[in-house]
């Protein structure tokens, strides 16, 4: 019998390479999120209890700088993969740097050792994160539609399985010794490296071996020097003026974080302008790159609220939440695993939903999914406004408030993050694919930076201000969701046939 007579048998099957990438990313996220769950808690713990003893404001700024750098580094990581290494080598080299970083964090010592470890993790993640997502996209043809989205949802489930396990075991071990927790994160990354090295030659074939520029059959082009100089000049002049006028102070961690936020915005805008006018794109490609910029703004807003899970919400869990189960008090960092648990449960359901709706010719386009995700983010923080009011009255809030918030955020995440990743991979011009995936994570960098700065405003001594902090996030996220709803038809027109 001709095998082409049975196409339906493969309609829900995915390439085996997906599960290789699933496993590698699962262990990388075990290391990253496990460490992140204890990061701000370690930094704000008194030196007498083997913490760093930083103020909440400084710790929040450092947290924002670190998590922003993790994702910001994906842009040069994408360029290196596109032009020099290829995605496969970039992922492996990145994993090695991440493991070294966590091993450094496991060494007790001065803050210099600690910050060196963070730098290694940030550099390694910059090489790995965007490029492993690019490999997932390369497993599918651009016209695979909902199946491609489902593949990214499965991949996303692997991310959250690793995150769930990391945020359970790393905080538990850190209860006995902070540095044992950091060391466990290194072990997780080692497992990911082994899985990727052993199975990728068999199941990924030649995907990601050659740099994109070479495999696309185009010559490497030198960067436009004048544009680069102009962008750098604008950034430096802007920083000088803001420092001179007293709006920022780059001698403090908070000032550096604010300056980095400005740098991210200006460089990203300059990058898009350069690509649009000097990137050799046709009209359709320019419109699709414009959509990527709009999605960049949306994801930055989403992560600025969502990533407060490890900053303001983590501090709220430690200081203002009743975490007792019977006679045992759950470590505050373990509550971070709730989000991952919800993703594990609902990722396959949401992924299957997109496929089934598409089979009935009901295609929910990306702008609507973004709108839903942003509004759900706001709904979660509306719950936290109520919990903060309880804490302001002098009573610890129950864990249910945080659990409900994480549930709403998790469903919102599923309607935005894997869908946005998939859309970016489909909208990107071939020769800029790695860089555009990097830009997607630069949006995450900006959001993480803002989340850290907001977390730095979380003052345990000023409980009455907490409801207003959370309420501001509600207005911004819901407002952004409404804008995506209204602008949806315009965005869909520029996306063309891409869902």
Tab-separated table of C-alpha atoms in Angstrom:
chain	number	residue	atom	x	y	z
A	1	UNK	CA	0.000	0.000	0.000
A	2	UNK	CA	1.247	3.463	-0.838
A	3	UNK	CA	2.159	5.208	2.408
A	4	UNK	CA	0.908	8.489	0.987
A	5	UNK	CA	-2.620	7.112	1.303
A	6	UNK	CA	-2.462	7.448	5.085
A	7	UNK	CA	-1.529	11.055	5.833
A	8	UNK	CA	-3.772	11.263	8.861
A	9	UNK	CA	-1.569	8.812	10.798
A	10	UNK	CA	1.178	11.437	10.990
A	11	UNK	CA	-1.010	14.467	11.616
A	12	UNK	CA	-0.235	14.566	15.339
A	13	UNK	CA	3.269	13.039	15.219
A	14	UNK	CA	6.315	15.181	15.806
A	15	UNK	CA	9.956	14.715	14.729
A	16	UNK	CA	12.035	12.691	17.175
A	17	UNK	CA	14.508	15.547	17.252
A	18	UNK	CA	11.898	17.521	19.187
A	19	UNK	CA	12.330	15.193	22.147
A	20	UNK	CA	16.127	15.506	22.050
A	21	UNK	CA	15.758	19.284	22.308
A	22	UNK	CA	12.980	18.789	24.889
A	23	UNK	CA	15.393	16.831	27.126
A	24	UNK	CA	18.352	19.183	26.731
A	25	UNK	CA	16.229	22.254	27.420
A	26	UNK	CA	14.509	20.531	30.359
A	27	UNK	CA	17.818	20.104	32.196
A	28	UNK	CA	19.043	23.570	31.271
A	29	UNK	CA	15.843	25.049	32.705
A	30	UNK	CA	16.250	22.836	35.811
A	31	UNK	CA	19.542	24.602	36.446
A	32	UNK	CA	18.333	28.100	35.544
A	33	UNK	CA	14.997	28.188	37.355
A	34	UNK	CA	16.247	26.179	40.319
A	35	UNK	CA	18.945	28.775	40.918
A	36	UNK	CA	16.589	31.667	40.162
A	37	UNK	CA	14.158	30.468	42.840
A	38	UNK	CA	16.737	31.114	45.546
A	39	UNK	CA	18.611	34.035	43.971
A	40	UNK	CA	16.881	37.071	45.488
A	41	UNK	CA	16.330	35.196	48.765
A	42	UNK	CA	20.075	34.475	48.999
A	43	UNK	CA	21.001	38.067	48.163
A	44	UNK	CA	18.657	39.566	50.799
A	45	UNK	CA	19.563	37.071	53.552
A	46	UNK	CA	21.807	38.514	56.258
A	47	UNK	CA	25.522	37.707	56.090
A	48	UNK	CA	25.198	36.053	59.515
A	49	UNK	CA	23.009	33.442	57.815
A	50	UNK	CA	25.482	33.023	54.917
A	51	UNK	CA	23.616	35.310	52.518
A	52	UNK	CA	24.946	38.422	50.761
A	53	UNK	CA	23.108	40.866	53.021
A	54	UNK	CA	21.989	43.220	50.231
A	55	UNK	CA	19.064	45.629	50.574
A	56	UNK	CA	15.851	44.742	48.745
A	57	UNK	CA	16.379	47.633	46.313
A	58	UNK	CA	19.924	46.565	45.451
A	59	UNK	CA	19.030	42.870	45.273
A	60	UNK	CA	16.086	43.657	42.990
A	61	UNK	CA	18.344	45.661	40.684
A	62	UNK	CA	20.982	42.899	40.617
A	63	UNK	CA	18.272	40.320	39.945
A	64	UNK	CA	16.972	42.458	37.073
A	65	UNK	CA	20.452	43.000	35.655
A	66	UNK	CA	21.260	39.289	35.787
A	67	UNK	CA	17.998	38.001	34.304
A	68	UNK	CA	18.046	40.747	31.665
A	69	UNK	CA	21.627	39.857	30.737
A	70	UNK	CA	20.662	36.190	30.425
A	71	UNK	CA	18.216	37.017	27.647
A	72	UNK	CA	20.062	40.038	26.230
A	73	UNK	CA	23.014	37.830	25.399
A	74	UNK	CA	20.797	35.810	23.035
A	75	UNK	CA	21.215	38.529	20.377
A	76	UNK	CA	25.008	38.141	19.995
A	77	UNK	CA	24.435	34.418	20.590
A	78	UNK	CA	22.127	34.319	17.588
A	79	UNK	CA	24.620	36.246	15.466
A	80	UNK	CA	27.469	33.890	16.411
A	81	UNK	CA	25.323	30.871	15.527
A	82	UNK	CA	24.113	32.406	12.238
A	83	UNK	CA	27.574	33.468	11.107
A	84	UNK	CA	30.204	31.298	12.834
A	85	UNK	CA	29.201	28.264	14.911
A	86	UNK	CA	25.870	27.053	13.648
A	87	UNK	CA	23.039	26.464	16.126
A	88	UNK	CA	24.225	23.020	17.250
A	89	UNK	CA	27.677	24.092	18.445
A	90	UNK	CA	26.276	27.285	19.974
A	91	UNK	CA	23.873	25.250	22.113
A	92	UNK	CA	26.637	22.917	23.322
A	93	UNK	CA	29.181	25.666	24.052
A	94	UNK	CA	26.491	27.621	25.881
A	95	UNK	CA	25.665	24.640	28.067
A	96	UNK	CA	29.314	24.252	29.048
A	97	UNK	CA	29.522	27.921	30.120
A	98	UNK	CA	26.297	27.587	32.118
A	99	UNK	CA	27.621	24.543	33.989
A	100	UNK	CA	30.868	26.345	34.807
A	101	UNK	CA	28.870	29.337	36.093
A	102	UNK	CA	26.799	27.227	38.472
A	103	UNK	CA	29.943	25.482	39.734
A	104	UNK	CA	31.444	28.899	40.525
A	105	UNK	CA	28.245	29.870	42.380
A	106	UNK	CA	28.643	26.707	44.463
A	107	UNK	CA	31.952	28.032	45.840
A	108	UNK	CA	31.472	29.926	49.148
A	109	UNK	CA	33.317	33.206	49.105
A	110	UNK	CA	33.168	36.895	48.295
A	111	UNK	CA	30.527	38.698	46.230
A	112	UNK	CA	33.097	38.821	43.394
A	113	UNK	CA	32.955	35.029	43.092
A	114	UNK	CA	29.148	35.168	43.137
A	115	UNK	CA	28.913	37.803	40.405
A	116	UNK	CA	31.498	35.956	38.287
A	117	UNK	CA	29.310	32.858	38.403
A	118	UNK	CA	26.270	34.890	37.342
A	119	UNK	CA	28.260	36.298	34.404
A	120	UNK	CA	29.170	32.810	33.151
A	121	UNK	CA	25.536	31.661	33.359
A	122	UNK	CA	24.365	34.768	31.476
A	123	UNK	CA	26.918	34.319	28.686
A	124	UNK	CA	26.162	30.614	28.336
A	125	UNK	CA	22.416	31.124	28.241
A	126	UNK	CA	22.891	33.747	25.548
A	127	UNK	CA	24.439	31.096	23.331
A	128	UNK	CA	21.990	28.326	24.194
A	129	UNK	CA	18.533	29.790	24.729
A	130	UNK	CA	17.625	31.405	21.419
A	131	UNK	CA	19.456	28.840	19.326
A	132	UNK	CA	17.803	25.768	20.809
A	133	UNK	CA	14.424	27.374	20.055
A	134	UNK	CA	15.625	28.016	16.508
A	135	UNK	CA	16.421	24.301	16.173
A	136	UNK	CA	12.858	23.475	17.232
A	137	UNK	CA	11.505	25.737	14.498
A	138	UNK	CA	13.820	24.112	11.933
A	139	UNK	CA	12.196	20.727	12.564
A	140	UNK	CA	8.994	21.962	10.870
A	141	UNK	CA	8.206	23.490	7.506
A	142	UNK	CA	6.911	27.049	7.532
A	143	UNK	CA	3.503	25.929	6.290
A	144	UNK	CA	2.999	23.364	9.088
A	145	UNK	CA	0.753	25.864	10.893
A	146	UNK	CA	-0.919	24.624	14.065
A	147	UNK	CA	1.267	21.520	14.233
A	148	UNK	CA	4.297	23.775	14.527
A	149	UNK	CA	2.595	25.681	17.353
A	150	UNK	CA	1.810	22.367	19.040
A	151	UNK	CA	5.461	21.356	18.722
A	152	UNK	CA	6.534	24.535	20.475
A	153	UNK	CA	3.942	23.860	23.193
A	154	UNK	CA	5.429	20.387	23.764
A	155	UNK	CA	8.895	21.939	23.877
A	156	UNK	CA	7.529	24.466	26.349
A	157	UNK	CA	6.284	21.609	28.521
A	158	UNK	CA	9.866	20.325	28.687
A	159	UNK	CA	11.015	23.755	29.804
A	160	UNK	CA	8.509	23.726	32.606
A	161	UNK	CA	9.159	20.131	33.653
A	162	UNK	CA	12.775	21.106	34.245
A	163	UNK	CA	11.658	24.311	35.927
A	164	UNK	CA	9.270	22.404	38.210
A	165	UNK	CA	11.901	19.898	39.327
A	166	UNK	CA	14.567	22.577	39.764
A	167	UNK	CA	12.304	24.776	41.863
A	168	UNK	CA	11.461	21.834	44.106
A	169	UNK	CA	14.889	20.338	44.742
A	170	UNK	CA	17.203	23.371	44.599
A	171	UNK	CA	15.275	25.367	47.288
A	172	UNK	CA	15.006	22.224	49.446
A	173	UNK	CA	18.774	21.692	49.320
A	174	UNK	CA	19.388	25.423	49.785
A	175	UNK	CA	17.521	25.227	53.118
A	176	UNK	CA	20.554	23.331	54.419
A	177	UNK	CA	23.213	25.230	52.494
A	178	UNK	CA	22.828	27.890	49.815
A	179	UNK	CA	25.837	26.691	47.839
A	180	UNK	CA	24.657	23.085	47.719
A	181	UNK	CA	21.580	24.434	45.927
A	182	UNK	CA	23.773	26.232	43.390
A	183	UNK	CA	25.828	23.048	42.937
A	184	UNK	CA	22.727	20.984	42.168
A	185	UNK	CA	21.940	23.406	39.339
A	186	UNK	CA	25.343	22.560	37.799
A	187	UNK	CA	24.542	18.837	37.928
A	188	UNK	CA	21.292	19.465	36.055
A	189	UNK	CA	23.117	21.273	33.258
A	190	UNK	CA	25.597	18.402	32.980
A	191	UNK	CA	22.727	15.967	32.326
A	192	UNK	CA	21.415	18.258	29.588
A	193	UNK	CA	24.810	18.429	27.897
A	194	UNK	CA	25.160	14.643	27.881
A	195	UNK	CA	21.696	14.144	26.358
A	196	UNK	CA	22.317	16.720	23.628
A	197	UNK	CA	25.791	15.443	22.720
A	198	UNK	CA	24.749	11.787	22.536
A	199	UNK	CA	21.424	12.012	20.676
A	200	UNK	CA	21.574	15.108	18.452
A	201	UNK	CA	23.728	13.515	15.669
A	202	UNK	CA	21.130	10.754	15.191
A	203	UNK	CA	17.864	12.624	15.538
A	204	UNK	CA	18.724	16.144	14.322
A	205	UNK	CA	20.636	14.963	11.237
A	206	UNK	CA	22.300	18.064	9.710
A	207	UNK	CA	19.892	20.624	11.204
A	208	UNK	CA	21.836	23.507	12.740
A	209	UNK	CA	25.280	22.186	11.774
A	210	UNK	CA	26.068	24.907	9.260
A	211	UNK	CA	25.783	28.633	10.056
A	212	UNK	CA	22.578	30.137	8.642
A	213	UNK	CA	24.422	32.625	6.440
A	214	UNK	CA	26.337	29.813	4.749
A	215	UNK	CA	23.413	27.372	4.441
A	216	UNK	CA	21.144	30.092	3.026
A	217	UNK	CA	23.652	30.612	0.222
A	218	UNK	CA	24.291	34.268	0.939
A	219	UNK	CA	27.565	36.010	1.586
A	220	UNK	CA	28.400	37.458	4.952
A	221	UNK	CA	27.926	41.179	4.888
A	222	UNK	CA	29.874	43.579	7.007
A	223	UNK	CA	27.831	45.597	9.448
A	224	UNK	CA	26.936	49.103	8.521
A	225	UNK	CA	29.629	50.950	10.458
A	226	UNK	CA	27.966	54.342	10.311
A	227	UNK	CA	24.686	52.972	11.663
A	228	UNK	CA	26.503	51.164	14.474
A	229	UNK	CA	28.447	54.295	15.413
A	230	UNK	CA	25.248	56.364	15.344
A	231	UNK	CA	23.434	53.934	17.665
A	232	UNK	CA	26.343	53.849	20.123
A	233	UNK	CA	26.581	57.644	20.059
A	234	UNK	CA	22.860	58.036	20.779
A	235	UNK	CA	23.103	55.592	23.679
A	236	UNK	CA	26.129	57.305	25.216
A	237	UNK	CA	24.703	60.815	24.807
A	238	UNK	CA	21.380	59.729	26.315
A	239	UNK	CA	23.093	58.127	29.310
A	240	UNK	CA	25.258	61.225	29.835
A	241	UNK	CA	22.257	63.558	29.737
A	242	UNK	CA	20.206	61.411	32.108
A	243	UNK	CA	23.136	61.187	34.520
A	244	UNK	CA	23.799	64.934	34.253
A	245	UNK	CA	20.129	65.800	34.835
A	246	UNK	CA	19.960	63.483	37.839
A	247	UNK	CA	17.433	60.971	36.474
A	248	UNK	CA	19.804	58.021	36.899
A	249	UNK	CA	22.901	57.309	38.981
A	250	UNK	CA	25.177	54.764	37.350
A	251	UNK	CA	27.206	54.445	40.565
A	252	UNK	CA	24.410	52.298	42.053
A	253	UNK	CA	22.975	48.926	41.018
A	254	UNK	CA	19.563	50.523	40.500
A	255	UNK	CA	21.038	53.253	38.305
A	256	UNK	CA	22.939	50.704	36.247
A	257	UNK	CA	19.717	48.699	35.790
A	258	UNK	CA	17.864	51.813	34.637
A	259	UNK	CA	20.699	52.641	32.249
A	260	UNK	CA	20.654	49.096	30.845
A	261	UNK	CA	16.916	49.419	30.240
A	262	UNK	CA	17.531	52.529	28.161
A	263	UNK	CA	20.360	50.821	26.283
A	264	UNK	CA	18.117	47.839	25.454
A	265	UNK	CA	15.364	50.092	24.110
A	266	UNK	CA	17.654	52.283	22.020
A	267	UNK	CA	19.751	49.460	20.587
A	268	UNK	CA	16.680	47.375	19.759
A	269	UNK	CA	15.049	50.274	17.956
A	270	UNK	CA	18.304	50.973	16.126
A	271	UNK	CA	18.627	47.304	15.186
A	272	UNK	CA	15.114	47.188	13.706
A	273	UNK	CA	15.658	50.434	11.806
A	274	UNK	CA	18.913	49.080	10.391
A	275	UNK	CA	17.314	45.761	9.343
A	276	UNK	CA	14.327	47.493	7.740
A	277	UNK	CA	16.348	50.007	5.728
A	278	UNK	CA	19.673	48.227	5.174
A	279	UNK	CA	18.785	44.547	5.460
A	280	UNK	CA	17.954	43.875	1.819
A	281	UNK	CA	14.350	42.885	2.601
A	282	UNK	CA	11.374	43.030	0.261
A	283	UNK	CA	8.090	44.726	1.214
A	284	UNK	CA	6.456	41.600	2.633
A	285	UNK	CA	9.530	40.779	4.749
A	286	UNK	CA	9.655	44.351	6.069
A	287	UNK	CA	6.032	44.144	7.207
A	288	UNK	CA	6.662	40.829	8.912
A	289	UNK	CA	9.729	42.221	10.671
A	290	UNK	CA	7.492	45.102	11.800
A	291	UNK	CA	5.152	42.535	13.351
A	292	UNK	CA	8.114	40.974	15.176
A	293	UNK	CA	8.792	44.411	16.688
A	294	UNK	CA	5.161	44.672	17.868
A	295	UNK	CA	5.406	41.204	19.408
A	296	UNK	CA	8.669	42.308	21.048
A	297	UNK	CA	6.834	45.131	22.818
A	298	UNK	CA	4.030	42.786	23.882
A	299	UNK	CA	6.336	40.140	25.313
A	300	UNK	CA	8.404	42.753	27.161
A	301	UNK	CA	5.256	43.990	28.906
A	302	UNK	CA	4.159	40.433	29.691
A	303	UNK	CA	7.498	39.381	31.205
A	304	UNK	CA	7.754	42.604	33.233
A	305	UNK	CA	4.765	41.338	35.203
A	306	UNK	CA	5.211	37.597	34.940
A	307	UNK	CA	8.869	37.571	36.044
A	308	UNK	CA	7.972	39.227	39.325
A	309	UNK	CA	7.333	35.643	40.401
A	310	UNK	CA	10.988	35.446	41.438
A	311	UNK	CA	11.244	39.029	42.723
A	312	UNK	CA	8.269	40.782	44.365
A	313	UNK	CA	6.052	37.682	44.527
A	314	UNK	CA	8.927	35.595	45.915
A	315	UNK	CA	9.541	38.187	48.632
A	316	UNK	CA	5.787	38.316	49.320
A	317	UNK	CA	5.822	34.540	49.735
A	318	UNK	CA	8.693	34.725	52.220
A	319	UNK	CA	7.536	37.664	54.332
A	320	UNK	CA	3.731	37.872	54.062
A	321	UNK	CA	2.428	34.390	53.212
A	322	UNK	CA	1.430	31.604	55.583
A	323	UNK	CA	3.418	28.671	54.139
A	324	UNK	CA	2.721	26.091	56.843
A	325	UNK	CA	1.398	22.688	55.787
A	326	UNK	CA	0.666	20.899	59.032
A	327	UNK	CA	3.794	21.490	61.103
A	328	UNK	CA	6.111	21.965	58.114
A	329	UNK	CA	6.853	25.373	56.614
A	330	UNK	CA	7.431	25.182	52.872
A	331	UNK	CA	10.541	27.045	51.664
A	332	UNK	CA	9.433	30.235	49.912
A	333	UNK	CA	11.302	29.351	46.730
A	334	UNK	CA	9.331	26.130	46.303
A	335	UNK	CA	6.163	28.093	45.587
A	336	UNK	CA	7.841	29.079	42.304
A	337	UNK	CA	7.217	25.506	41.110
A	338	UNK	CA	3.441	26.036	41.036
A	339	UNK	CA	3.659	27.891	37.707
A	340	UNK	CA	5.657	25.074	36.169
A	341	UNK	CA	3.201	22.464	37.443
A	342	UNK	CA	0.318	24.293	35.760
A	343	UNK	CA	2.267	24.510	32.497
A	344	UNK	CA	2.990	20.775	32.574
A	345	UNK	CA	-0.711	20.061	33.055
A	346	UNK	CA	-2.111	22.535	30.547
A	347	UNK	CA	0.578	22.784	27.828
A	348	UNK	CA	-0.538	19.617	25.985
A	349	UNK	CA	-4.183	20.623	26.377
A	350	UNK	CA	-3.619	24.089	24.913
A	351	UNK	CA	-1.379	22.682	22.167
A	352	UNK	CA	-4.021	20.107	21.170
A	353	UNK	CA	-6.687	22.819	21.288
A	354	UNK	CA	-4.879	24.896	18.630
A	355	UNK	CA	-4.618	21.839	16.358
A	356	UNK	CA	-8.272	20.851	16.773
A	357	UNK	CA	-9.507	24.390	16.190
A	358	UNK	CA	-7.369	24.613	13.044
A	359	UNK	CA	-8.843	21.318	11.832
A	360	UNK	CA	-12.248	23.011	12.019
A	361	UNK	CA	-10.918	26.056	10.143
A	362	UNK	CA	-10.948	28.130	13.324
A	363	UNK	CA	-7.571	29.835	13.488
A	364	UNK	CA	-7.087	32.101	16.485
A	365	UNK	CA	-4.435	34.486	15.237
A	366	UNK	CA	-1.394	35.565	17.234
A	367	UNK	CA	-2.618	39.102	18.162
A	368	UNK	CA	-5.715	37.699	19.893
A	369	UNK	CA	-3.611	35.176	21.797
A	370	UNK	CA	-1.344	37.994	22.944
A	371	UNK	CA	-4.360	40.018	24.088
A	372	UNK	CA	-5.704	37.113	26.147
A	373	UNK	CA	-2.315	36.467	27.741
A	374	UNK	CA	-1.822	40.090	28.783
A	375	UNK	CA	-5.314	40.359	30.238
A	376	UNK	CA	-4.799	37.143	32.229
A	377	UNK	CA	-1.546	38.595	33.551
A	378	UNK	CA	-3.486	41.598	34.814
A	379	UNK	CA	-6.135	39.356	36.367
A	380	UNK	CA	-3.421	37.538	38.331
A	381	UNK	CA	-2.101	40.771	39.777
A	382	UNK	CA	-5.650	41.816	40.635
A	383	UNK	CA	-5.697	38.767	42.928
A	384	UNK	CA	-2.420	39.963	44.467
A	385	UNK	CA	-3.920	43.390	45.158
A	386	UNK	CA	-6.403	41.627	47.447
A	387	UNK	CA	-3.643	39.529	49.063
A	388	UNK	CA	-1.549	42.668	49.642
A	389	UNK	CA	-4.506	44.351	51.319
A	390	UNK	CA	-4.763	41.357	53.664
A	391	UNK	CA	-1.048	41.654	54.469
A	392	UNK	CA	-1.436	45.405	54.988
A	393	UNK	CA	-4.068	44.679	57.641
A	394	UNK	CA	-1.466	42.793	59.671
A	395	UNK	CA	-2.475	39.216	58.728
A	396	UNK	CA	-0.449	36.854	56.579
A	397	UNK	CA	-2.141	35.931	53.315
A	398	UNK	CA	-2.896	32.317	52.494
A	399	UNK	CA	-0.962	30.461	49.792
A	400	UNK	CA	-4.129	30.203	47.684
A	401	UNK	CA	-3.726	33.814	46.489
A	402	UNK	CA	-0.281	33.102	45.026
A	403	UNK	CA	-1.446	29.756	43.612
A	404	UNK	CA	-4.422	31.388	41.852
A	405	UNK	CA	-2.163	34.159	40.548
A	406	UNK	CA	0.296	31.611	39.162
A	407	UNK	CA	-2.577	29.696	37.541
A	408	UNK	CA	-3.823	32.780	35.684
A	409	UNK	CA	-0.266	33.711	34.713
A	410	UNK	CA	0.446	30.171	33.510
A	411	UNK	CA	-2.539	30.093	31.155
A	412	UNK	CA	-1.549	33.549	29.945
A	413	UNK	CA	1.998	32.341	29.379
A	414	UNK	CA	0.753	29.459	27.228
A	415	UNK	CA	-1.226	31.822	25.003
A	416	UNK	CA	1.767	34.115	24.510
A	417	UNK	CA	5.213	32.575	24.893
A	418	UNK	CA	5.208	29.388	22.760
A	419	UNK	CA	2.918	31.071	20.218
A	420	UNK	CA	5.187	34.108	20.035
A	421	UNK	CA	8.255	31.919	19.624
A	422	UNK	CA	6.573	30.052	16.788
A	423	UNK	CA	5.360	33.260	15.098
A	424	UNK	CA	8.824	34.823	15.296
A	425	UNK	CA	10.439	31.771	13.717
A	426	UNK	CA	7.881	31.879	10.879
A	427	UNK	CA	7.990	35.635	10.302
A	428	UNK	CA	11.789	35.943	10.321
A	429	UNK	CA	13.697	36.297	7.025
A	430	UNK	CA	15.905	33.195	6.584
A	431	UNK	CA	19.252	34.979	6.832
A	432	UNK	CA	18.228	36.768	10.059
A	433	UNK	CA	16.489	33.847	11.770
A	434	UNK	CA	18.934	33.425	14.649
A	435	UNK	CA	19.121	37.168	15.232
A	436	UNK	CA	15.334	37.548	15.213
A	437	UNK	CA	14.988	34.722	17.732
A	438	UNK	CA	17.575	36.629	19.743
A	439	UNK	CA	15.449	39.778	19.495
A	440	UNK	CA	12.506	37.813	20.911
A	441	UNK	CA	14.611	37.050	23.981
A	442	UNK	CA	15.816	40.639	24.186
A	443	UNK	CA	12.131	41.434	24.822
A	444	UNK	CA	12.310	38.962	27.687
A	445	UNK	CA	15.494	40.723	28.863
A	446	UNK	CA	13.728	44.076	29.026
A	447	UNK	CA	10.770	42.539	30.839
A	448	UNK	CA	13.022	40.804	33.381
A	449	UNK	CA	14.916	44.024	34.008
A	450	UNK	CA	11.695	45.930	34.692
A	451	UNK	CA	10.490	43.082	36.929
A	452	UNK	CA	13.670	43.367	38.991
A	453	UNK	CA	13.296	47.130	39.350
A	454	UNK	CA	9.668	46.738	40.427
A	455	UNK	CA	10.740	44.035	42.874
A	456	UNK	CA	13.290	46.474	44.298
A	457	UNK	CA	10.390	48.777	45.240
A	458	UNK	CA	8.930	45.975	47.356
A	459	UNK	CA	9.687	47.282	50.843
A	460	UNK	CA	8.776	44.869	53.686
A	461	UNK	CA	8.770	47.877	56.017
A	462	UNK	CA	6.150	49.700	53.930
A	463	UNK	CA	3.351	47.168	53.636
A	464	UNK	CA	0.710	49.778	52.798
A	465	UNK	CA	2.394	50.524	49.457
A	466	UNK	CA	2.197	46.919	48.202
A	467	UNK	CA	-1.385	47.061	46.830
A	468	UNK	CA	-0.472	50.068	44.671
A	469	UNK	CA	2.616	48.307	43.267
A	470	UNK	CA	0.496	45.372	42.120
A	471	UNK	CA	-2.357	47.591	40.915
A	472	UNK	CA	-0.041	49.499	38.572
A	473	UNK	CA	0.848	46.203	36.889
A	474	UNK	CA	-2.866	45.463	36.430
A	475	UNK	CA	-3.475	48.719	34.538
A	476	UNK	CA	-0.429	48.349	32.269
A	477	UNK	CA	-0.997	44.696	31.332
A	478	UNK	CA	-4.761	44.945	30.790
A	479	UNK	CA	-4.290	48.164	28.826
A	480	UNK	CA	-1.720	46.469	26.573
A	481	UNK	CA	-4.099	43.536	26.068
A	482	UNK	CA	-6.869	45.887	24.930
A	483	UNK	CA	-4.479	47.567	22.471
A	484	UNK	CA	-3.655	44.163	20.927
A	485	UNK	CA	-7.376	43.476	20.575
A	486	UNK	CA	-8.018	46.771	18.802
A	487	UNK	CA	-4.898	46.583	16.609
A	488	UNK	CA	-5.421	42.896	15.789
A	489	UNK	CA	-6.779	43.363	12.220
A	490	UNK	CA	-3.868	45.655	11.300
A	491	UNK	CA	-1.289	43.223	12.722
A	492	UNK	CA	-2.893	40.236	10.975
A	493	UNK	CA	-2.773	42.055	7.641
A	494	UNK	CA	0.984	42.584	7.963
A	495	UNK	CA	1.506	38.962	9.022
A	496	UNK	CA	0.073	37.772	5.716
A	497	UNK	CA	-0.445	34.003	5.615
A	498	UNK	CA	1.479	33.420	8.868
A	499	UNK	CA	-0.896	32.477	11.691
